[in-house]
Amino acid sequence: MRASDADRERAVDVLKAGFAEGRLSQGEYEQRIGRAYQAQTHGQLQAIVADLPQGPVPQSFPMHPVHPVHAAVPHTFLPAPPPTRTNGSATGALVCGILSPMTWGLTAIPAVILGHKARAEIRRTGEGGDGFAMAGIVIGWLSIAFGLLFVLLLVGAATV
């Protein structure tokens, strides 16, 4: 089967890795690179890289208990496991914050209180929902600010 340019580049990458690991001398590396770029078939490319590892050399790392499938990858580089559940106070803060413009700001103060309570619980327990809590806090404070601004404008208009 004929080799494509991408196949040749993969073979060159294997040669580069072999040279970087000290498996090939400078002369042998240059000779094989030239042969790889001239290769016409997969068989010719395979013959050039047959005595080199075709990927990273496996290393033994302790198995990560959360991700047993990724045993060859150190746990430092694995993605963080998803949070177990969302904090209920964070959800309540978001709901109160969203409802505050519709309830003339009556739920703004509960949104702020629940949001701060939820963030403290999330820091302590590691639950999810920090974004919900922060959104509830921001929307709650904005509703309070707009409510106070509205009251000040009414008082100012009444005194004129």
Coordinates of N, CA and C in Angstrom, one line a residue:
M1 N 0.8 -1.2 0.0 CA 0.0 0.0 0.0 C 0.9 1.2 0.0
R2 N 0.5 2.2 -0.8 CA 1.3 3.4 -0.9 C 1.2 4.3 0.4
A3 N 2.3 4.9 0.7 CA 2.4 5.8 1.9 C 2.0 7.2 1.6
S4 N 1.4 7.9 2.4 CA 1.0 9.3 2.2 C 2.0 10.2 2.9
D5 N 1.9 11.5 2.7 CA 2.8 12.4 3.4 C 2.7 12.3 4.9
A6 N 1.4 12.1 5.3 CA 1.2 12.0 6.8 C 1.8 10.8 7.4
D7 N 1.8 9.7 6.6 CA 2.5 8.5 7.1 C 4.0 8.7 7.2
R8 N 4.6 9.4 6.2 CA 6.0 9.7 6.3 C 6.3 10.6 7.5
E9 N 5.5 11.6 7.7 CA 5.7 12.5 8.9 C 5.6 11.7 10.2
R10 N 4.7 10.8 10.3 CA 4.6 10.0 11.5 C 5.9 9.2 11.7
A11 N 6.4 8.6 10.6 CA 7.7 7.8 10.7 C 8.8 8.8 11.1
V12 N 8.8 10.0 10.6 CA 9.9 10.9 11.0 C 9.7 11.3 12.4
D13 N 8.5 11.4 12.9 CA 8.3 11.7 14.4 C 8.9 10.6 15.2
V14 N 8.7 9.4 14.8 CA 9.2 8.2 15.6 C 10.7 8.3 15.5
L15 N 11.3 8.6 14.4 CA 12.8 8.8 14.3 C 13.3 9.9 15.2
K16 N 12.6 11.0 15.2 CA 13.0 12.1 16.1 C 13.0 11.7 17.6
A17 N 11.9 11.0 18.0 CA 11.8 10.5 19.3 C 13.0 9.6 19.6
G18 N 13.3 8.7 18.7 CA 14.4 7.7 18.9 C 15.7 8.4 19.0
F19 N 15.9 9.5 18.2 CA 17.1 10.2 18.3 C 17.2 11.0 19.6
A20 N 16.1 11.6 20.1 CA 16.1 12.4 21.3 C 16.3 11.5 22.5
E21 N 15.9 10.2 22.4 CA 16.0 9.3 23.5 C 17.4 8.6 23.5
G22 N 18.2 8.9 22.5 CA 19.6 8.4 22.4 C 19.6 7.0 21.7
R23 N 18.6 6.6 21.1 CA 18.5 5.3 20.4 C 19.2 5.3 19.1
L24 N 19.4 6.5 18.5 CA 20.0 6.6 17.2 C 21.2 7.6 17.2
S25 N 22.2 7.3 16.5 CA 23.3 8.3 16.4 C 22.9 9.4 15.4
Q26 N 23.7 10.4 15.3 CA 23.4 11.5 14.4 C 23.4 11.1 13.0
G27 N 24.4 10.3 12.6 CA 24.5 9.8 11.2 C 23.4 8.9 10.8
E28 N 23.1 8.0 11.7 CA 22.0 7.0 11.4 C 20.6 7.7 11.4
Y29 N 20.5 8.7 12.2 CA 19.2 9.5 12.2 C 19.1 10.2 10.9
E30 N 20.1 10.9 10.4 CA 20.0 11.6 9.2 C 19.8 10.7 8.0
Q31 N 20.4 9.5 8.0 CA 20.2 8.5 6.9 C 18.8 8.0 6.9
R32 N 18.2 7.7 8.1 CA 16.9 7.2 8.1 C 15.8 8.3 7.7
I33 N 16.1 9.5 8.1 CA 15.2 10.6 7.7 C 15.1 10.7 6.2
G34 N 16.3 10.6 5.6 CA 16.3 10.7 4.1 C 15.5 9.5 3.5
R35 N 15.7 8.3 4.0 CA 15.0 7.1 3.5 C 13.5 7.3 3.8
A36 N 13.1 7.9 4.9 CA 11.7 8.0 5.2 C 11.0 8.9 4.2
Y37 N 11.7 10.0 3.9 CA 11.0 10.9 2.9 C 11.0 10.4 1.5
Q38 N 11.9 9.4 1.2 CA 11.9 8.8 -0.1 C 11.0 7.5 -0.2
A39 N 10.5 7.0 0.9 CA 9.8 5.8 1.0 C 8.4 5.9 0.2
Q40 N 8.1 4.9 -0.5 CA 6.9 4.9 -1.3 C 5.7 4.1 -0.7
T41 N 6.1 3.1 0.1 CA 5.1 2.2 0.7 C 5.1 2.1 2.2
H42 N 4.1 1.6 2.8 CA 4.0 1.4 4.2 C 5.1 0.4 4.7
G43 N 5.4 -0.6 3.9 CA 6.4 -1.6 4.2 C 7.7 -1.0 4.3
Q44 N 8.1 -0.1 3.4 CA 9.4 0.6 3.5 C 9.5 1.5 4.8
L45 N 8.4 2.2 5.1 CA 8.4 3.0 6.3 C 8.5 2.1 7.6
Q46 N 7.8 1.0 7.6 CA 7.9 0.1 8.7 C 9.3 -0.4 8.9
A47 N 10.0 -0.7 7.8 CA 11.3 -1.2 7.9 C 12.3 -0.2 8.5
I48 N 12.0 1.1 8.2 CA 12.9 2.1 8.7 C 12.8 2.3 10.2
V49 N 11.5 2.1 10.8 CA 11.3 2.4 12.2 C 11.0 1.1 13.0
A50 N 11.3 0.0 12.4 CA 10.9 -1.3 13.1 C 11.6 -1.5 14.4
D51 N 12.9 -1.1 14.5 CA 13.6 -1.3 15.8 C 13.4 -0.2 16.8
L52 N 12.5 0.7 16.6 CA 12.3 1.8 17.6 C 10.9 1.7 18.2
P53 N 10.7 2.1 19.4 CA 9.4 2.1 20.0 C 8.4 3.0 19.2
Q54 N 7.2 2.6 19.0 CA 6.3 3.4 18.2 C 5.5 4.4 19.0
G55 N 5.8 4.6 20.2 CA 5.1 5.6 21.0 C 5.9 5.9 22.3
P56 N 5.4 6.6 23.2 CA 6.1 6.8 24.4 C 6.4 5.5 25.2
V57 N 7.5 5.5 25.8 CA 7.9 4.3 26.6 C 7.0 4.3 27.8
P58 N 6.3 3.2 28.1 CA 5.5 3.1 29.3 C 6.3 3.2 30.5
Q59 N 5.8 3.9 31.5 CA 6.4 4.0 32.8 C 5.4 3.5 33.8
S60 N 5.9 3.0 34.9 CA 5.0 2.5 36.0 C 4.7 3.6 37.0
F61 N 3.5 3.9 37.1 CA 3.0 4.9 38.1 C 2.0 4.2 39.0
P62 N 1.8 4.7 40.2 CA 0.8 4.1 41.1 C -0.6 4.3 40.4
M63 N -1.4 3.4 40.6 CA -2.8 3.5 40.0 C -3.6 4.5 40.8
H64 N -4.3 5.3 40.0 CA -5.2 6.3 40.7 C -6.5 5.7 41.0
P65 N -7.0 5.8 42.2 CA -8.2 5.0 42.5 C -9.5 5.5 41.8
V66 N -9.5 6.8 41.4 CA -10.7 7.3 40.7 C -10.7 6.9 39.2
H67 N -9.6 6.8 38.6 CA -9.5 6.5 37.2 C -8.6 5.3 37.0
P68 N -9.1 4.0 37.2 CA -8.2 2.9 37.1 C -7.9 2.6 35.6
V69 N -8.6 3.1 34.7 CA -8.3 2.9 33.3 C -7.1 3.6 32.8
H70 N -6.8 4.7 33.5 CA -5.6 5.6 33.1 C -4.4 5.2 34.0
A71 N -4.1 4.0 34.2 CA -3.0 3.6 35.1 C -1.7 4.1 34.7
A72 N -1.4 4.2 33.4 CA -0.1 4.7 32.9 C 0.1 6.2 33.0
V73 N -1.0 6.9 33.3 CA -0.9 8.4 33.4 C -0.8 8.8 34.8
P74 N 0.2 9.6 35.2 CA 0.2 10.0 36.6 C -1.0 10.8 37.0
H75 N -1.5 10.6 38.3 CA -2.7 11.2 38.7 C -2.7 12.7 38.6
T76 N -1.5 13.3 38.6 CA -1.3 14.8 38.5 C -1.9 15.3 37.2
F77 N -1.9 14.5 36.2 CA -2.3 15.0 34.9 C -3.7 14.5 34.5
L78 N -4.4 13.8 35.3 CA -5.7 13.4 35.1 C -6.7 14.5 35.4
P79 N -7.8 14.6 34.7 CA -8.8 15.6 35.0 C -9.4 15.4 36.3
A80 N -9.8 16.5 37.0 CA -10.4 16.4 38.3 C -11.7 15.6 38.2
P81 N -12.0 14.8 39.2 CA -13.3 14.1 39.1 C -14.4 15.1 39.3
P82 N -15.5 14.9 38.7 CA -16.6 15.8 38.8 C -17.1 15.9 40.2
P83 N -17.6 17.0 40.6 CA -18.2 17.1 42.0 C -19.3 16.1 42.2
T84 N -19.5 15.7 43.4 CA -20.5 14.6 43.6 C -21.9 15.2 43.5
R85 N -22.2 16.4 44.0 CA -23.5 16.9 43.9 C -23.4 18.4 44.0
T86 N -24.5 19.1 43.6 CA -24.6 20.5 43.6 C -25.2 20.9 45.0
N87 N -24.6 21.9 45.6 CA -25.1 22.4 46.9 C -26.5 23.0 46.7
G88 N -27.3 22.6 47.6 CA -28.8 23.1 47.6 C -28.9 24.5 47.8
S89 N -28.1 25.1 48.7 CA -28.2 26.5 49.0 C -27.8 27.3 47.7
A90 N -26.8 26.8 47.0 CA -26.4 27.5 45.7 C -27.5 27.5 44.7
T91 N -28.2 26.4 44.6 CA -29.4 26.4 43.7 C -30.4 27.4 44.2
G92 N -30.7 27.4 45.5 CA -31.7 28.3 46.0 C -31.3 29.8 45.8
A93 N -30.0 30.1 45.9 CA -29.5 31.4 45.7 C -29.7 31.8 44.2
L94 N -29.5 30.9 43.3 CA -29.7 31.3 41.9 C -31.2 31.5 41.6
V95 N -32.0 30.6 42.1 CA -33.5 30.7 41.9 C -34.0 32.1 42.5
C96 N -33.6 32.4 43.7 CA -34.0 33.6 44.3 C -33.5 34.8 43.5
G97 N -32.2 34.7 43.1 CA -31.7 35.8 42.3 C -32.4 36.0 41.0
I98 N -32.8 34.9 40.3 CA -33.5 35.1 39.1 C -34.9 35.6 39.3
L99 N -35.5 35.2 40.4 CA -36.9 35.7 40.7 C -37.0 37.1 41.2
S100 N -35.8 37.7 41.7 CA -35.9 39.0 42.3 C -36.4 40.1 41.4
P101 N -36.0 40.2 40.1 CA -36.6 41.3 39.3 C -38.2 41.1 39.2
M102 N -38.6 39.9 39.2 CA -40.1 39.6 39.0 C -40.9 39.8 40.3
T103 N -40.2 39.8 41.4 CA -40.9 40.0 42.7 C -40.5 41.4 43.3
W104 N -40.2 42.3 42.5 CA -39.8 43.7 43.0 C -38.7 43.7 44.0
G105 N -37.8 42.7 43.9 CA -36.6 42.7 44.8 C -36.9 42.0 46.1
L106 N -38.0 41.4 46.3 CA -38.3 40.7 47.6 C -37.4 39.5 47.8
T107 N -36.9 38.9 46.8 CA -36.1 37.7 46.9 C -34.6 38.0 46.8
A108 N -34.2 39.3 46.7 CA -32.8 39.7 46.5 C -32.0 39.4 47.7
I109 N -32.5 39.8 48.9 CA -31.8 39.6 50.1 C -31.6 38.1 50.4
P110 N -32.6 37.2 50.2 CA -32.4 35.8 50.4 C -31.4 35.2 49.4
A111 N -31.3 35.8 48.2 CA -30.4 35.4 47.2 C -29.0 35.6 47.7
V112 N -28.7 36.8 48.2 CA -27.4 37.2 48.7 C -27.0 36.3 49.9
I113 N -27.9 36.2 50.8 CA -27.6 35.4 52.0 C -27.4 33.9 51.7
L114 N -28.2 33.3 50.9 CA -28.1 31.9 50.5 C -26.8 31.8 49.6
G115 N -26.4 32.7 48.8 CA -25.2 32.6 48.0 C -24.0 32.6 48.9
H116 N -23.9 33.5 49.9 CA -22.7 33.5 50.7 C -22.7 32.2 51.6
K117 N -23.8 31.8 52.1 CA -23.9 30.6 52.9 C -23.4 29.4 52.0
A118 N -23.9 29.3 50.8 CA -23.5 28.2 49.9 C -22.0 28.2 49.6
R119 N -21.5 29.4 49.3 CA -20.0 29.4 49.0 C -19.2 28.9 50.2
A120 N -19.6 29.3 51.4 CA -18.9 28.8 52.6 C -19.0 27.2 52.7
E121 N -20.2 26.7 52.5 CA -20.4 25.3 52.5 C -19.6 24.6 51.4
I122 N -19.6 25.2 50.2 CA -18.9 24.6 49.1 C -17.4 24.5 49.4
R123 N -16.8 25.6 50.0 CA -15.4 25.5 50.4 C -15.1 24.5 51.4
R124 N -16.1 24.3 52.3 CA -15.9 23.3 53.4 C -16.1 21.9 53.0
T125 N -17.1 21.6 52.1 CA -17.4 20.2 51.8 C -16.9 19.8 50.4
G126 N -16.6 20.7 49.5 CA -16.1 20.4 48.2 C -17.2 20.1 47.2
E127 N -18.5 20.4 47.5 CA -19.6 20.2 46.6 C -19.5 21.1 45.4
G128 N -20.3 20.9 44.4 CA -20.4 21.7 43.2 C -21.4 22.8 43.4
G129 N -21.4 23.8 42.5 CA -22.4 24.8 42.5 C -21.9 26.2 42.9
D130 N -20.6 26.4 42.8 CA -20.0 27.7 43.1 C -20.5 28.8 42.2
G131 N -20.6 28.4 40.9 CA -21.1 29.3 39.9 C -22.5 29.8 40.2
F132 N -23.4 28.8 40.6 CA -24.8 29.1 40.9 C -24.8 30.1 42.1
A133 N -24.0 29.8 43.1 CA -23.9 30.7 44.3 C -23.5 32.1 43.9
M134 N -22.4 32.2 43.1 CA -21.9 33.5 42.7 C -23.0 34.3 41.8
A135 N -23.6 33.6 41.0 CA -24.7 34.2 40.1 C -25.8 34.7 41.0
G136 N -26.2 34.0 42.0 CA -27.2 34.4 43.0 C -26.8 35.7 43.7
I137 N -25.5 35.7 44.2 CA -25.0 36.9 44.9 C -25.0 38.1 44.0
V138 N -24.5 37.9 42.8 CA -24.4 39.1 41.9 C -25.8 39.6 41.5
I139 N -26.7 38.7 41.1 CA -28.0 39.2 40.7 C -28.8 39.8 41.9
G140 N -28.6 39.2 43.1 CA -29.2 39.7 44.3 C -28.7 41.1 44.6
W141 N -27.4 41.4 44.6 CA -26.8 42.7 44.9 C -27.3 43.7 43.8
L142 N -27.3 43.3 42.6 CA -27.7 44.2 41.5 C -29.2 44.6 41.7
S143 N -30.0 43.6 42.1 CA -31.4 43.9 42.4 C -31.6 44.9 43.6
I144 N -30.8 44.7 44.6 CA -30.8 45.6 45.8 C -30.4 47.0 45.4
A145 N -29.3 47.1 44.6 CA -28.8 48.4 44.1 C -29.8 49.1 43.3
F146 N -30.5 48.4 42.3 CA -31.5 49.0 41.5 C -32.7 49.4 42.3
G147 N -33.0 48.6 43.3 CA -34.2 49.0 44.1 C -33.9 50.2 44.9
L148 N -32.7 50.3 45.5 CA -32.3 51.5 46.2 C -32.3 52.7 45.3
L149 N -31.8 52.6 44.1 CA -31.7 53.7 43.2 C -33.1 54.1 42.8
F150 N -34.0 53.2 42.6 CA -35.4 53.5 42.3 C -36.1 54.3 43.5
V151 N -35.8 53.8 44.7 CA -36.4 54.5 45.9 C -35.8 55.9 46.0
L152 N -34.5 56.1 45.8 CA -33.9 57.4 45.8 C -34.5 58.3 44.7
L153 N -34.7 57.8 43.5 CA -35.3 58.6 42.5 C -36.7 59.0 42.8
L154 N -37.5 58.1 43.4 CA -38.9 58.5 43.9 C -38.8 59.6 44.9
V155 N -37.9 59.4 45.9 CA -37.8 60.4 47.0 C -37.4 61.8 46.4
G156 N -36.4 61.7 45.5 CA -36.0 63.0 44.8 C -37.1 63.6 44.0
A157 N -37.9 62.8 43.3 CA -39.0 63.4 42.5 C -40.1 63.9 43.4
A158 N -40.3 63.3 44.6 CA -41.3 63.8 45.5 C -40.9 65.1 46.2
T159 N -39.6 65.4 46.3 CA -39.2 66.6 47.0 C -39.1 67.8 46.0
V160 N -39.1 67.5 44.8 CA -39.1 68.6 43.8 C -40.4 69.3 43.6

